[in-house]
Structures are given as structure tokens and as C-alpha cells.
mmCIF file of C-alpha atoms and ligand atoms in Angstrom:
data_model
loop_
_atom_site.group_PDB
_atom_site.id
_atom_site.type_symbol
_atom_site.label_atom_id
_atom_site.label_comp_id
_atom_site.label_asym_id
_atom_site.label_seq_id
_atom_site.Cartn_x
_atom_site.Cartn_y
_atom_site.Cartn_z
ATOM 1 C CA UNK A 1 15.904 14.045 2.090
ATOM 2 C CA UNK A 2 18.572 11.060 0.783
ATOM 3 C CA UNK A 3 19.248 10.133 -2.647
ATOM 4 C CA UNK A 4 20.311 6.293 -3.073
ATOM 5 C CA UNK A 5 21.811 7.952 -6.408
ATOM 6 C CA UNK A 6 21.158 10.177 -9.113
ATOM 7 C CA UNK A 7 21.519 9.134 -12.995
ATOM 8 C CA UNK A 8 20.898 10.182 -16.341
ATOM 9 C CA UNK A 9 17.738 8.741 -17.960
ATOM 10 C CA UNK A 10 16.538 8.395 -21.218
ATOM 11 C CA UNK A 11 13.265 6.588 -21.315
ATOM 12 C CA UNK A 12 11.035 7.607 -17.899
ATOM 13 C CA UNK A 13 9.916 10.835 -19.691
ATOM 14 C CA UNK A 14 8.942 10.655 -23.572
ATOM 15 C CA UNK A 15 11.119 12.836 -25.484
ATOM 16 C CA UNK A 16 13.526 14.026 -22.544
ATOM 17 C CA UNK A 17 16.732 13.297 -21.351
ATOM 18 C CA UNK A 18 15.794 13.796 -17.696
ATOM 19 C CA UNK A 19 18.634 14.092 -14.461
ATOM 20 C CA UNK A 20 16.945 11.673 -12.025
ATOM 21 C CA UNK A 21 17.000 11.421 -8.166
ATOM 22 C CA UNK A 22 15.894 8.296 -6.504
ATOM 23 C CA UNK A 23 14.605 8.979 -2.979
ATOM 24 C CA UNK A 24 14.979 7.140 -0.096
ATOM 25 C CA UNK A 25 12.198 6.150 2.345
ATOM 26 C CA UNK A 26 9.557 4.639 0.053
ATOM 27 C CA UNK A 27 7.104 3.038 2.654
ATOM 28 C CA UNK A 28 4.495 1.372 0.342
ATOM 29 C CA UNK A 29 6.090 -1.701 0.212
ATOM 30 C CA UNK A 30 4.868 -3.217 -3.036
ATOM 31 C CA UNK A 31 5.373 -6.927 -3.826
ATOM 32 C CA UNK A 32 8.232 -7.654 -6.243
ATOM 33 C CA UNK A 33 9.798 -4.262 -5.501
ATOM 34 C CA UNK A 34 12.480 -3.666 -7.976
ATOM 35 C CA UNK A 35 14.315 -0.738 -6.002
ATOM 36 C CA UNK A 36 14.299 -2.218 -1.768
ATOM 37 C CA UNK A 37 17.512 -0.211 -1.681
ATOM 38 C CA UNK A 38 15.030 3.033 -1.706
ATOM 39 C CA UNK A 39 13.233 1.586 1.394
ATOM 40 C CA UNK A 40 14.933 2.923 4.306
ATOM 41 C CA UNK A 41 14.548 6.527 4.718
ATOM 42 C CA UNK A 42 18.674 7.370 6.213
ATOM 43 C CA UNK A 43 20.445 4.979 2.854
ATOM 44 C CA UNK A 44 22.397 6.763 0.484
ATOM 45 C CA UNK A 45 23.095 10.436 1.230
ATOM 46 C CA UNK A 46 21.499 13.773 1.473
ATOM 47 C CA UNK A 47 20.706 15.781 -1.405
ATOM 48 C CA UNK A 48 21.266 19.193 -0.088
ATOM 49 C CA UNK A 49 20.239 22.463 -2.245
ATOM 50 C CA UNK A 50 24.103 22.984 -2.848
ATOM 51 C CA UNK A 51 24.613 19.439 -4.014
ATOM 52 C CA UNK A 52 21.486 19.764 -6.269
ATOM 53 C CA UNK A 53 22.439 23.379 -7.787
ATOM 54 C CA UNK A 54 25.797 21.771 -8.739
ATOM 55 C CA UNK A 55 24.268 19.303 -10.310
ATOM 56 C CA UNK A 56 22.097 21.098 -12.183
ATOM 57 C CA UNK A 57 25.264 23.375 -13.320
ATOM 58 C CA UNK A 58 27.030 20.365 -14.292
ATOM 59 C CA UNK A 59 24.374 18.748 -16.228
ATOM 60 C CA UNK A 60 21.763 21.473 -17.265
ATOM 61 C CA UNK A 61 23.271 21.937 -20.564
ATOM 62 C CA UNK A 62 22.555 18.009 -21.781
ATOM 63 C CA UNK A 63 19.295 17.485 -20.064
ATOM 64 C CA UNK A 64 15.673 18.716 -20.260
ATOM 65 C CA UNK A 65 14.030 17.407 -17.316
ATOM 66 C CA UNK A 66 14.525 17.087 -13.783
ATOM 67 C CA UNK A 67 12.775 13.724 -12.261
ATOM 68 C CA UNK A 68 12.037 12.826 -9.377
ATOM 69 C CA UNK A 69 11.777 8.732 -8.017
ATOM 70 C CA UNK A 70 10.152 9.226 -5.023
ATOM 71 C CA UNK A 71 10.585 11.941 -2.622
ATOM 72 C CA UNK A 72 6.761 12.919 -1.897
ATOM 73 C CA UNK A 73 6.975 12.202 1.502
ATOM 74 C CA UNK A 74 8.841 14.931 1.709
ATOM 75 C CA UNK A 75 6.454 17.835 0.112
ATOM 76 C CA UNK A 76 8.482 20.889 1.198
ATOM 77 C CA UNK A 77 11.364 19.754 -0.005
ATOM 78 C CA UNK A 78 10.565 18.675 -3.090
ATOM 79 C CA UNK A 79 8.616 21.489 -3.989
ATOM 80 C CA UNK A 80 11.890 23.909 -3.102
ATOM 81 C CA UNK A 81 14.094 21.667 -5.705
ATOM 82 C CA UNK A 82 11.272 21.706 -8.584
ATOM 83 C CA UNK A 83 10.836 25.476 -8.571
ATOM 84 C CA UNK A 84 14.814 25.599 -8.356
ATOM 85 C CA UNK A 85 14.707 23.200 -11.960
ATOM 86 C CA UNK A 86 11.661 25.201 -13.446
ATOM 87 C CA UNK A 87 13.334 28.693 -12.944
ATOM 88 C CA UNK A 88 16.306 27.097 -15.143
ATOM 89 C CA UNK A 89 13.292 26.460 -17.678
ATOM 90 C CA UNK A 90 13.607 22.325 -17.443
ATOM 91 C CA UNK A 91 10.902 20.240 -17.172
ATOM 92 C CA UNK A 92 9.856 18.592 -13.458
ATOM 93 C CA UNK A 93 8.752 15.034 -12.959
ATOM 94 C CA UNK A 94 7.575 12.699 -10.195
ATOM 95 C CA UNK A 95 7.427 8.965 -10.283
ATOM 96 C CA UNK A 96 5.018 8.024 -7.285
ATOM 97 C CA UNK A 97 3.862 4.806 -6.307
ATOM 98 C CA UNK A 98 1.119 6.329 -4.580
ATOM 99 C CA UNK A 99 -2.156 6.913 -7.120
ATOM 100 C CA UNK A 100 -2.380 10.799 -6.387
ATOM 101 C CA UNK A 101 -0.298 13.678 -5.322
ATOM 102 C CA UNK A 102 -1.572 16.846 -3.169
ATOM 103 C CA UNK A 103 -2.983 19.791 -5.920
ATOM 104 C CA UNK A 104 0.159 21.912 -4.329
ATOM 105 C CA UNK A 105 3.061 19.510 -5.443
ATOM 106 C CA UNK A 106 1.231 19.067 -8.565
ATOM 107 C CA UNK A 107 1.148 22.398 -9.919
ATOM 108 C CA UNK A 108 5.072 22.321 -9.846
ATOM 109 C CA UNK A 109 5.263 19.225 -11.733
ATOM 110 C CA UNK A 110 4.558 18.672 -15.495
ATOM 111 C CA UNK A 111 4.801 15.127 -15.670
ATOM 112 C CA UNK A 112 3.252 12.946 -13.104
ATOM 113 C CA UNK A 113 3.665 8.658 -13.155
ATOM 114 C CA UNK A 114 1.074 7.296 -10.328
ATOM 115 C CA UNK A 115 0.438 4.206 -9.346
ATOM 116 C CA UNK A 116 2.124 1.395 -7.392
ATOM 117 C CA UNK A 117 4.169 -1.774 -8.795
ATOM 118 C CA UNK A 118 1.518 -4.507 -9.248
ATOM 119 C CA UNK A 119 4.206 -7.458 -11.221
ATOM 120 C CA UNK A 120 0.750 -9.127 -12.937
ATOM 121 C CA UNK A 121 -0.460 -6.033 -14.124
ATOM 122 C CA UNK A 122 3.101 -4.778 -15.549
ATOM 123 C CA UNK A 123 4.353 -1.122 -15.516
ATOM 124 C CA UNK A 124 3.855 1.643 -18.412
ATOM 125 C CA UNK A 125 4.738 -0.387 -20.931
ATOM 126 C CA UNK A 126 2.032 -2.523 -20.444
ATOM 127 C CA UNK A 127 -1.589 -2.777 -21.791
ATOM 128 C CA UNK A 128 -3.087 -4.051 -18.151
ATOM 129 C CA UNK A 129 -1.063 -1.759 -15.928
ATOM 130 C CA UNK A 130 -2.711 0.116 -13.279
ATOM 131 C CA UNK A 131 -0.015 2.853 -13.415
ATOM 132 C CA UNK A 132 -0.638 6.493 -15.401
ATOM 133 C CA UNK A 133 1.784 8.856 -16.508
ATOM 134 C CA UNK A 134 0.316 12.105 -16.782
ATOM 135 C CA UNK A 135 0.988 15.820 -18.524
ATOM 136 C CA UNK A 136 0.155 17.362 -15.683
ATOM 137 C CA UNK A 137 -0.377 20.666 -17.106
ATOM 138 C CA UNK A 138 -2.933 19.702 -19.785
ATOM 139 C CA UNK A 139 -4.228 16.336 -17.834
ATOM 140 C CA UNK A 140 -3.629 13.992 -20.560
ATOM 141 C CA UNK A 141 -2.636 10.154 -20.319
ATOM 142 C CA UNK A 142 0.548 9.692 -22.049
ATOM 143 C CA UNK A 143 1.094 5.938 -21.377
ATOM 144 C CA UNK A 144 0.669 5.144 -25.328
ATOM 145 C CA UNK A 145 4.147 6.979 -26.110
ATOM 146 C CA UNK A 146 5.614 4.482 -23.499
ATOM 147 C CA UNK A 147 3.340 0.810 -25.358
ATOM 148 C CA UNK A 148 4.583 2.596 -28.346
ATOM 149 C CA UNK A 149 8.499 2.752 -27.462
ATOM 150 C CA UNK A 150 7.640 -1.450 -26.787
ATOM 151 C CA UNK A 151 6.207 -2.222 -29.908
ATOM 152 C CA UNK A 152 9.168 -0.730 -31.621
ATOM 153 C CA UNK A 153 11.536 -2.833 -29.499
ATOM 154 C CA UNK A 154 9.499 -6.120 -30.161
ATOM 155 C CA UNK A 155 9.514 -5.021 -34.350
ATOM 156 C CA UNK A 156 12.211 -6.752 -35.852
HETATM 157 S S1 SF4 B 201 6.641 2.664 -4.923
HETATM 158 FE FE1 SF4 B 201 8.419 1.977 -6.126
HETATM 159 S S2 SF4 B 201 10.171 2.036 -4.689
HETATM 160 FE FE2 SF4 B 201 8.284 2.110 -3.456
HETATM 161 S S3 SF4 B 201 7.920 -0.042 -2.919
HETATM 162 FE FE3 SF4 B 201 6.699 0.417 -4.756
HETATM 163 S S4 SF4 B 201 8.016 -0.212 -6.464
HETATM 164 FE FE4 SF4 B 201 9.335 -0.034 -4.649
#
């Protein structure tokens, strides 16, 4: 499984500071793609258990989540890296484009975005958007905390 890169985020899961992977090999293809870089399955590099342990040593102590960008094409894999972030006691998180996951890969995830990029409909931020982030563990739609963190951008 490559990585394009990985990155500290801030805003893709409410209340987290989350050490994200972006996956290579995204085949859906959607219109307006923001990330094209994440389309070809051998870009970037490999993110092998050792290089993903170390980073979890290096950054375990200033993050609370673990998300993925991609990377459920790859099922096995991803599965091994989320129970290797849950037995460290962080949070796990998929962003798919796809609009469901298999139960399995689900019930190592607590946070769960589906949906691909429509550009008229908008992402999560957006009243019309097709997409749902979900609390996996207690099934509940969280996409207000992300048209909330909007409205307090657009407040002057
Ligand atoms: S799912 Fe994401 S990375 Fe894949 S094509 Fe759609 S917008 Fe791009």
C-alpha cells in the first residue's frame, strides 16, 4: 500500500488532531478531483508496518487520531494498521469516496466520511452535500460539527 504523504491535520475529524495517510490508487475517478496525485496505485511510497510504528512513536504523543485518505482497496492492510493505532488507544478514521465500507473494516474504525466528490453538491461543509461523516461506533451523523466550524469562519 503507497502513501503520496502523510500530514498532520486539524480539521477532518471534529475535536482531534489526527496523523493522516493519503493512499494511493483511488479508482473512482470523480469530476473535479482535488487529489489526481492519489490516482495511480505505485506514486509516492510504501507505508510499511515499520515506517508506520515509527511514525506513530514519533507523533503519538501530539495526536489523537489516526486517519486514513483512502486505502480501502486494500482491506487487509488497513485493518492491520488500525488495530496497530487502536491498541495505542487513538482514534481510527477513514475518508472514502465510496458510500459504504464492508461491516469488517468498519468495526475497526470510529469515524467513517462516505461519499464521493460531487463539486455542485460541495463537501462536509456544505448543506447539499451528498457526503456523511459518521461515529461509527454509535451511528450518528456528525456533519453539523463540520457546517458549524463554517459558520464560525463566515462570522465576522
Ligand atoms: S474519492 Fe477522493 S481521491 Fe478518489 S477520485 Fe474522488 S475525490 Fe479524488
Amino acid at each position: 500500500m503507497n502513501i503520496y504523504k502523510y500530514d498532520i491535520l486539524f480539521q477532518e475529524v471534529p475535536n482531534h488532531i489526527s496523523l493522516g495517510f493519503y493512499v494511493c490508487g483511488c479508482s473512482l475517478r470523480c469530476p473535479g478531483c482535488h487529489s489526481p496525485e492519489l490516482w495511480p496505485e505505485n506514486n509516492g511510497y510504501a507505508l510499511s508496518e515499520d515506517l508506520f510504528e515509527s511514525l506513530l512513536d514519533r507523533y503519538s504523543q501530539k495526536i489523537t487520531c489516526v486517519v486514513f485518505l483512502g486505502g480501502e482497496w486494500h482491506p487487509q492492510k488497513l485493518v492491520q494498521l488500525l488495530s496497530k493505532a487502536s491498541a495505542r488507544g487513538l482514534k481510527t478514521a477513514l475518508y472514502t469516496g465510496l458510500n459504504d465500507v464492508s461491516p469488517e473494516l468498519k468495526s475497526h474504525l470510529d469515524f467513517l466520511k462516505c461519499g464521493p466528490w460531487v463539486a455542485r453538491l460541495g463537501g462536509l461543509s456544505s448543506q447539499t452535500t451528498n457526503q456523511i461523516f459518521w461515529d461509527v461506533k454509535n451511528a450518528l451523523k456528525l456533519n453539523h460539527l463540520f457546517q458549524q466550524q463554517e459558520i464560525i469562519k463566515e462570522t465576522p
